[in-house]
Amino acid sequence: MSSRSGSTRDYETSGQSRHHSASPPVPEPSDTETEGLIFYHMDLYGSKERFDIFPEEPSGRGDRSLGDMRRESALSSEKVQCPQEAGYDLEKEVAELAKMYGLDEDREKELELLGGHLEKVESRWPPAHTEKAGSQDSIYNISKSSSSVKDSSQSTKQQGLPDEASQGENQSKARADDEAESSIWSRGGLSSGGVSDEWNSQAVSEEEEEEEEEAEAADVFCSTCKIPIRAFDKLFGDHKDHEVAQLPSAVESEKEEIHKNMCKLEEQIAQMENVASHLEEIFITVEENFGRQEQNFEVHYNDAVQVLAQKYEEQLEALGEEKRQKLEALYEQLVSCGKHLDTCKELTDETQELFLENDKAEFMKAAVTMVDRLEEFLKQEVDLELSTLPDFEERVIDVSEVEQLMNSINAIPAPCAPVINPQAPNAATGTSLRVCWGLFSDDTVECYQLCYQPVSNERHSDGQAEHTLKVKETYCTITDLLPNTQYEFWVSALNASGISPPSERAVYVTAPSPPTIKNKKIRSCENAALVCWESRDINPVDSYTVELSKLTDEENDDIITESIVGIPNCEVLIHLQPTQKYHIRVRAQNLGGSSERSEPVLIQTTGTCFYLNEDTAHPLLAILDDGFTISCDELENPECDLPVYDNSFTRCIAILGSLIPFPGKHYWEVEVEEDTEYRIGVAFENTPRHGHLGANNSSWCMRHIITPSRHKYEFLHSGMTPDIRITVPPRRIGILLDYENCRLSFFNADIAQHLHTFNSHFQHYVHPCFALETPGILRIHTGITTPPWTALP
């Protein structure tokens, strides 16, 4: 029986419980057991011999035997197994449901995913359910038997027999019933304990398998419930009407959301770090302010004590002086009284001696003298009042100064010196500056006093005017300043207690003035342009910026299509696109910022453009208003005494155009008169100004001479010309300069006729040159697209 004691169970039903003396303590029920039932494991495992050790009891009291319970359990197991034995087709039912709900071919993939799980779903109905059902039936029978035993026992107790014999008989009968019931419970526990253990272990394994299968089969994500689910659950489960998404996309969405949250978290961390840093700064500032206030209290306390000590000394000294004066006055009065008293005594003694004189003559003689003395003495006024009183004046110490000092302890101290900030980039214009400063303390400030003056390069700058402004904020914009000029600033803080020391001086500079583009020095070709300008400021600037606006219509004039920054000089070579129009503007830059834009200049990249250099013109040569027409009215004395420039021609009435500094091909035309003699071509910068064009090795030109018989044309270089006859005098001459192919060609542009070509290696860039040998006019045309007929084989 010792082996059975470990398997005895306690059964509870309808809130009643029966405890036997042989039963061990009842443990807590597990989650896998049926609600209301408690199972205990047995030492004997599910063998058939376990039923043989307990003999079957007769069913004399209306209870079912253990064999009946086993038969009912077997029958219930057969009922549960019937659906499996009948070949229940779950796949067919799924197909019928899909057809019923009108699923189309778009759900075939999901059904295919479910098809792999159909066999697993069918295997979810194992015989373990039958065993579970059987055990429940047997438990139910045992429960009925137990309840009948309880009812009989209770009915016996309620009858209440009067005699002791009947009571003892009833007690023995109840004890026998209890033993029978205990044996039934023991056999029931043996018969159901093994089954329940097997069912519990199998149920747990089934749940684990189901969880693993669900985790493996989850291929969609329920956006409503926020959990991964199977496609089967979306079709027929609780998630049928929920919004779902593909699992990979849901994963990416969640990762993105997590990343956003991480970014927000990092931002919060950065903010908290900034707050912590700021709190540390405030902590340090509090410590510094406490030290300053403590020092301020100590200074005021020492001042108050010093003032009180000084007042005490002054009053004590005054009191001593008053005492001395009183004592001196009383002493003088006491001495005077003593002298008067001595005189009185002396007169009294002499008077008494006089009364004792017997000689009447002597008495009369002495009495007359004594009377005179007494009368004279009695005429003197004797001051019997005190010259001074013994009381002293009540002296009150004036503590108003001390009170003022005490009150000033609670007053705010004078502020510390502000710190002026260095100039921020692009914080200035040509006439204004924005100055900023800060106060790195908690001092109370009512306003600031800003002072500034221009920076002078001279040693003595006393003549520079100093300006002062009072502002409330920690910044100020100063206007009406000079462009590209340095100013030094310093600032002080003010409050009711006074003014702070001035800050360190900071130098600010205003932005430059807008540059001025030199229109007559701009040169351009089909793919480049050389732009020159000049600064309007006395002080140098740091750099320049050129802004280009491509003109495609009239509305995009101000749209900047390209900017060239960091230009150190006042000219720049810009690469452009052919056959386009550009507006070019220039800005000047310095530490203060950028100047306003200059006036725009129009550049067309249809051909080569240049201007005539007036500095090289002969005094007899005039340039008309259009800037591209030259004329000469008289040639009587080419070497006249008119003023000339250092770079102008003196013998040949000529002029040079601006340098053409672009490689490639360049084309321009010259309109001439048939009765005018001229020279046109190109020349180096250093061509002699006292000679003729074409007469040296630094110039190449075409010359027209009128002879009595014909028009003669020469193509001169170093004074030599080939023998060429031109039958049709050209009225419009085209000149093609080809740097790459080392050619200089001349054409009759009216009839597209090639006249001559110089083949020469140009070691330097050249200038167009023009000269008149008879009175006449030459008209120069630039910006012309190179004609196709100028191409030479």
XYZ file of N, CA, C and O in Angstrom, residues 8-103:
384
model
N -2.575 8.617 -4.319
C -3.904 8.963 -3.812
C -4.216 10.387 -4.202
O -3.372 11.269 -4.136
N -5.438 10.645 -4.633
C -5.814 11.984 -5.081
C -6.981 12.498 -4.271
O -7.740 11.723 -3.672
N -7.150 13.793 -4.247
C -8.243 14.454 -3.560
C -9.124 15.089 -4.609
O -8.654 15.841 -5.461
N -10.365 14.834 -4.601
C -11.297 15.299 -5.621
C -12.199 16.341 -5.007
O -12.745 16.151 -3.927
N -12.398 17.444 -5.659
C -13.251 18.536 -5.195
C -14.340 18.761 -6.205
O -14.081 18.841 -7.394
N -15.564 18.891 -5.743
C -16.696 19.158 -6.619
C -17.765 19.866 -5.819
O -17.991 19.557 -4.646
N -18.429 20.832 -6.492
C -19.542 21.604 -5.929
C -19.162 22.275 -4.635
O -19.954 22.374 -3.689
N -17.946 22.704 -4.522
C -17.505 23.438 -3.346
C -17.289 22.558 -2.137
O -16.942 23.041 -1.055
N -17.481 21.204 -2.196
C -17.267 20.302 -1.083
C -15.975 19.555 -1.292
O -15.583 19.271 -2.395
N -15.317 19.141 -0.206
C -14.068 18.393 -0.277
C -14.056 17.365 0.822
O -14.622 17.570 1.908
N -13.429 16.245 0.554
C -13.289 15.164 1.538
C -11.805 14.850 1.651
O -11.153 14.550 0.672
N -11.256 14.889 2.832
C -9.851 14.621 3.088
C -9.741 13.341 3.889
O -10.450 13.149 4.886
N -8.907 12.447 3.474
C -8.648 11.190 4.177
C -7.346 11.306 4.929
O -6.418 12.028 4.526
N -7.284 10.535 5.986
C -6.084 10.598 6.830
C -4.870 10.054 6.133
O -3.757 10.463 6.392
N -5.076 9.136 5.170
C -3.925 8.556 4.459
C -3.485 9.373 3.285
O -2.511 9.043 2.632
N -4.194 10.455 2.972
C -3.868 11.257 1.780
C -2.774 12.251 2.099
O -2.772 12.848 3.175
N -1.842 12.458 1.148
C -0.791 13.477 1.345
C -1.348 14.862 1.149
O -2.477 15.020 0.691
N -0.545 15.932 1.422
C -1.020 17.309 1.180
C -1.334 17.519 -0.283
O -0.652 17.032 -1.167
N -2.380 18.293 -0.520
C -2.866 18.505 -1.893
C -2.036 19.587 -2.550
O -1.956 20.695 -2.054
N -1.370 19.284 -3.711
C -0.608 20.332 -4.411
C -1.517 21.215 -5.226
O -2.683 20.917 -5.420
N -0.934 22.318 -5.773
C -1.684 23.242 -6.615
C -1.944 22.603 -7.967
O -1.096 21.934 -8.528
N -3.096 22.841 -8.574
C -3.377 22.269 -9.900
C -2.558 22.958 -10.955
O -2.273 24.136 -10.868
N -2.154 22.192 -12.002
C -1.380 22.736 -13.123
C -2.319 23.270 -14.169
O -3.518 23.003 -14.179
N -1.704 24.064 -15.135
C -2.497 24.682 -16.196
C -3.043 23.671 -17.163
O -4.019 23.931 -17.875
N -2.376 22.522 -17.299
C -2.794 21.556 -18.318
C -3.915 20.664 -17.847
O -4.475 19.904 -18.624
N -4.263 20.730 -16.564
C -5.319 19.865 -16.058
C -6.674 20.507 -16.257
O -6.805 21.718 -16.389
N -7.701 19.636 -16.263
C -9.061 20.100 -16.475
C -9.511 20.910 -15.275
O -9.176 20.609 -14.145
N -10.273 21.980 -15.541
C -10.727 22.849 -14.472
C -11.610 22.071 -13.507
O -12.548 21.393 -13.905
N -11.321 22.191 -12.208
C -12.082 21.499 -11.178
C -11.568 20.127 -10.843
O -12.037 19.483 -9.909
N -10.587 19.602 -11.626
C -10.032 18.266 -11.389
C -8.550 18.393 -11.099
O -7.859 19.188 -11.735
N -8.074 17.568 -10.171
C -6.656 17.556 -9.807
C -6.127 16.154 -10.029
O -6.669 15.179 -9.489
N -5.073 16.024 -10.861
C -4.487 14.724 -11.169
C -3.134 14.613 -10.510
O -2.385 15.590 -10.451
N -2.808 13.413 -10.081
C -1.524 13.135 -9.460
C -0.860 12.017 -10.228
O -1.499 11.083 -10.673
N 0.417 12.121 -10.378
C 1.163 11.088 -11.086
C 1.291 9.836 -10.229
O 1.317 9.891 -8.998
N 1.427 8.722 -10.913
C 1.479 7.429 -10.235
C 2.835 6.795 -10.444
O 3.532 7.076 -11.408
N 3.171 5.926 -9.512
C 4.417 5.184 -9.654
C 4.283 4.078 -10.681
O 5.255 3.680 -11.318
N 3.061 3.598 -10.866
C 2.802 2.558 -11.869
C 2.366 3.225 -13.143
O 1.482 4.075 -13.139
N 3.008 2.876 -14.234
C 2.709 3.507 -15.508
C 1.705 2.670 -16.246
O 1.355 1.568 -15.851
N 1.260 3.156 -17.370
C 0.058 2.628 -18.051
C 0.122 1.179 -18.437
O 0.007 0.868 -19.608
N 0.312 0.194 -17.520
C 0.298 -1.241 -17.841
C -1.046 -1.837 -17.447
O -1.789 -1.289 -16.621
N -1.352 -2.951 -18.028
C -2.642 -3.622 -17.747
C -2.648 -4.246 -16.361
O -3.705 -4.465 -15.773
N -1.487 -4.582 -15.823
C -1.442 -5.222 -14.503
C -1.940 -4.304 -13.389
O -2.310 -4.784 -12.326
N -1.962 -3.009 -13.667
C -2.385 -2.105 -12.603
C -3.856 -2.285 -12.251
O -4.309 -1.975 -11.152
N -4.636 -2.781 -13.195
C -6.054 -3.014 -12.905
C -6.268 -4.312 -12.104
O -7.309 -4.497 -11.503
N -5.311 -5.209 -12.175
C -5.474 -6.487 -11.483
C -5.193 -6.381 -9.997
O -5.644 -7.230 -9.216
N -4.495 -5.420 -9.563
C -4.147 -5.343 -8.139
C -5.288 -4.776 -7.324
O -5.237 -4.769 -6.102
N -6.292 -4.202 -7.994
C -7.469 -3.706 -7.309
C -8.646 -4.558 -7.698
O -9.096 -4.507 -8.854
N -9.197 -5.342 -6.817
C -10.372 -6.165 -7.173
C -11.588 -5.290 -7.385
O -11.730 -4.234 -6.767
N -12.415 -5.736 -8.324
C -13.633 -4.981 -8.611
C -14.628 -5.179 -7.481
O -14.824 -6.281 -6.983
N -15.264 -4.103 -7.078
C -16.254 -4.158 -6.021
C -17.636 -4.295 -6.613
O -17.910 -3.809 -7.721
N -18.532 -4.985 -5.883
C -19.892 -5.139 -6.414
C -20.604 -3.816 -6.436
O -20.293 -2.915 -5.677
N -21.547 -3.754 -7.303
C -22.319 -2.522 -7.461
C -23.577 -2.592 -6.645
O -24.693 -2.490 -7.159
N -23.423 -2.878 -5.333
C -24.573 -3.019 -4.479
C -25.163 -1.713 -4.037
O -26.302 -1.651 -3.621
N -24.371 -0.633 -4.080
C -24.864 0.651 -3.598
C -25.251 1.592 -4.714
O -25.294 2.784 -4.568
N -25.491 1.051 -5.898
C -25.927 1.904 -7.012
C -24.814 2.577 -7.735
O -25.044 3.390 -8.617
N -23.554 2.219 -7.421
C -22.418 2.844 -8.118
C -21.958 1.950 -9.241
O -22.015 0.724 -9.157
N -21.417 2.569 -10.310
C -20.894 1.810 -11.442
C -19.529 1.271 -11.112
O -18.740 1.909 -10.436
N -19.230 0.077 -11.654
C -17.937 -0.552 -11.417
C -16.872 0.084 -12.280
O -17.170 0.826 -13.206
N -15.620 -0.252 -11.990
C -14.497 0.262 -12.775
C -14.513 -0.304 -14.170
O -14.138 0.357 -15.134
N -14.989 -1.550 -14.304
C -15.100 -2.131 -15.654
C -16.108 -1.389 -16.480
O -15.904 -1.174 -17.681
N -17.248 -0.991 -15.856
C -18.234 -0.201 -16.597
C -17.623 1.121 -17.029
O -17.864 1.575 -18.157
N -16.847 1.710 -16.163
C -16.234 2.991 -16.533
C -15.256 2.812 -17.676
O -15.146 3.651 -18.554
N -14.505 1.694 -17.681
C -13.579 1.482 -18.798
C -14.338 1.281 -20.093
O -13.938 1.753 -21.150
N -15.450 0.573 -20.026
C -16.230 0.349 -21.257
C -16.805 1.664 -21.774
O -16.795 1.912 -22.979
N -17.322 2.493 -20.869
C -17.856 3.778 -21.316
C -16.743 4.663 -21.900
O -16.963 5.355 -22.890
N -15.559 4.566 -21.323
C -14.435 5.350 -21.865
C -14.071 4.878 -23.245
O -13.768 5.662 -24.131
N -14.066 3.567 -23.459
C -13.760 3.043 -24.798
C -14.798 3.489 -25.802
O -14.484 3.823 -26.945
N -16.103 3.452 -25.401
C -17.154 3.881 -26.308
C -16.993 5.361 -26.669
O -17.156 5.731 -27.832
N -16.691 6.172 -25.657
C -16.509 7.607 -25.968
C -15.311 7.825 -26.868
O -15.322 8.678 -27.738
N -14.251 7.007 -26.712
C -13.082 7.146 -27.587
C -13.437 6.792 -29.008
O -12.977 7.416 -29.968
N -14.280 5.755 -29.165
C -14.687 5.382 -30.521
C -15.489 6.490 -31.163
O -15.358 6.763 -32.349
N -16.320 7.189 -30.351
C -17.117 8.270 -30.914
C -16.223 9.419 -31.383
O -16.483 10.036 -32.402
N -15.216 9.692 -30.596
C -14.330 10.791 -30.998
C -13.532 10.440 -32.230
O -13.258 11.265 -33.093
N -13.151 9.164 -32.355
C -12.344 8.747 -33.495
C -13.154 8.553 -34.746
O -12.604 8.330 -35.804
N -14.453 8.634 -34.637
C -15.282 8.392 -35.831
C -14.979 9.349 -36.954
O -14.901 8.941 -38.113
N -14.854 10.670 -36.703
C -14.554 11.560 -37.839
C -13.269 11.199 -38.542
O -13.185 11.286 -39.764
N -12.260 10.732 -37.817
C -11.015 10.372 -38.469
C -11.170 9.092 -39.254
O -10.648 8.949 -40.360
N -11.894 8.090 -38.657
C -12.053 6.816 -39.360
C -12.925 6.992 -40.589
O -12.803 6.258 -41.572
N -13.844 7.971 -40.548
C -14.716 8.183 -41.706
C -14.014 8.908 -42.835
O -14.616 9.125 -43.884
N -12.769 9.285 -42.620
C -12.007 9.955 -43.703
C -12.475 11.381 -43.949
O -12.824 11.726 -45.071
N -12.496 12.141 -42.926
C -12.956 13.538 -43.045
C -12.007 14.329 -43.959
O -10.815 14.356 -43.738
N -12.575 14.972 -44.988
C -11.798 15.680 -46.019
C -11.843 17.182 -45.721
O -12.813 17.859 -46.087
N -10.814 17.679 -45.049
C -10.762 19.107 -44.728
C -10.450 19.966 -45.954
O -10.955 21.069 -46.115
N -9.651 19.462 -46.853
C -9.313 20.217 -48.065
C -10.548 20.460 -48.904
O -10.733 21.538 -49.483
N -11.447 19.443 -48.962
C -12.676 19.610 -49.737
C -13.546 20.676 -49.116
O -14.145 21.506 -49.820
N -13.611 20.683 -47.778
C -14.424 21.695 -47.105
C -13.853 23.097 -47.354
O -14.595 24.066 -47.549
N -12.507 23.237 -47.343
C -11.890 24.535 -47.626
C -12.242 25.006 -49.030
O -12.548 26.176 -49.272
N -12.205 24.083 -49.994
C -12.551 24.446 -51.373
C -13.997 24.899 -51.465
O -14.325 25.853 -52.182
N -14.897 24.194 -50.764
C -16.301 24.592 -50.800
C -16.494 25.970 -50.171
O -17.261 26.790 -50.682
N -15.788 26.233 -49.061
C -15.904 27.554 -48.452
C -15.358 28.646 -49.365
O -15.929 29.735 -49.460
N -14.256 28.361 -50.031
C -13.694 29.354 -50.962
C -14.664 29.631 -52.100
O -14.831 30.777 -52.532
N -15.323 28.591 -52.586
C -16.302 28.778 -53.657
C -17.509 29.534 -53.149
O -18.082 30.370 -53.856
N -17.891 29.261 -51.921
C -19.048 29.926 -51.335
C -18.808 31.427 -51.207
O -19.693 32.234 -51.469
N -17.578 31.827 -50.792
C -17.277 33.236 -50.607
C -16.795 33.911 -51.889
O -16.390 35.058 -51.871
N -16.773 33.198 -52.983
C -16.444 33.811 -54.269
C -14.993 34.182 -54.427
O -14.680 35.227 -55.004
N -14.124 33.349 -53.938
C -12.691 33.641 -54.105
C -12.292 33.362 -55.543
O -12.638 32.334 -56.108
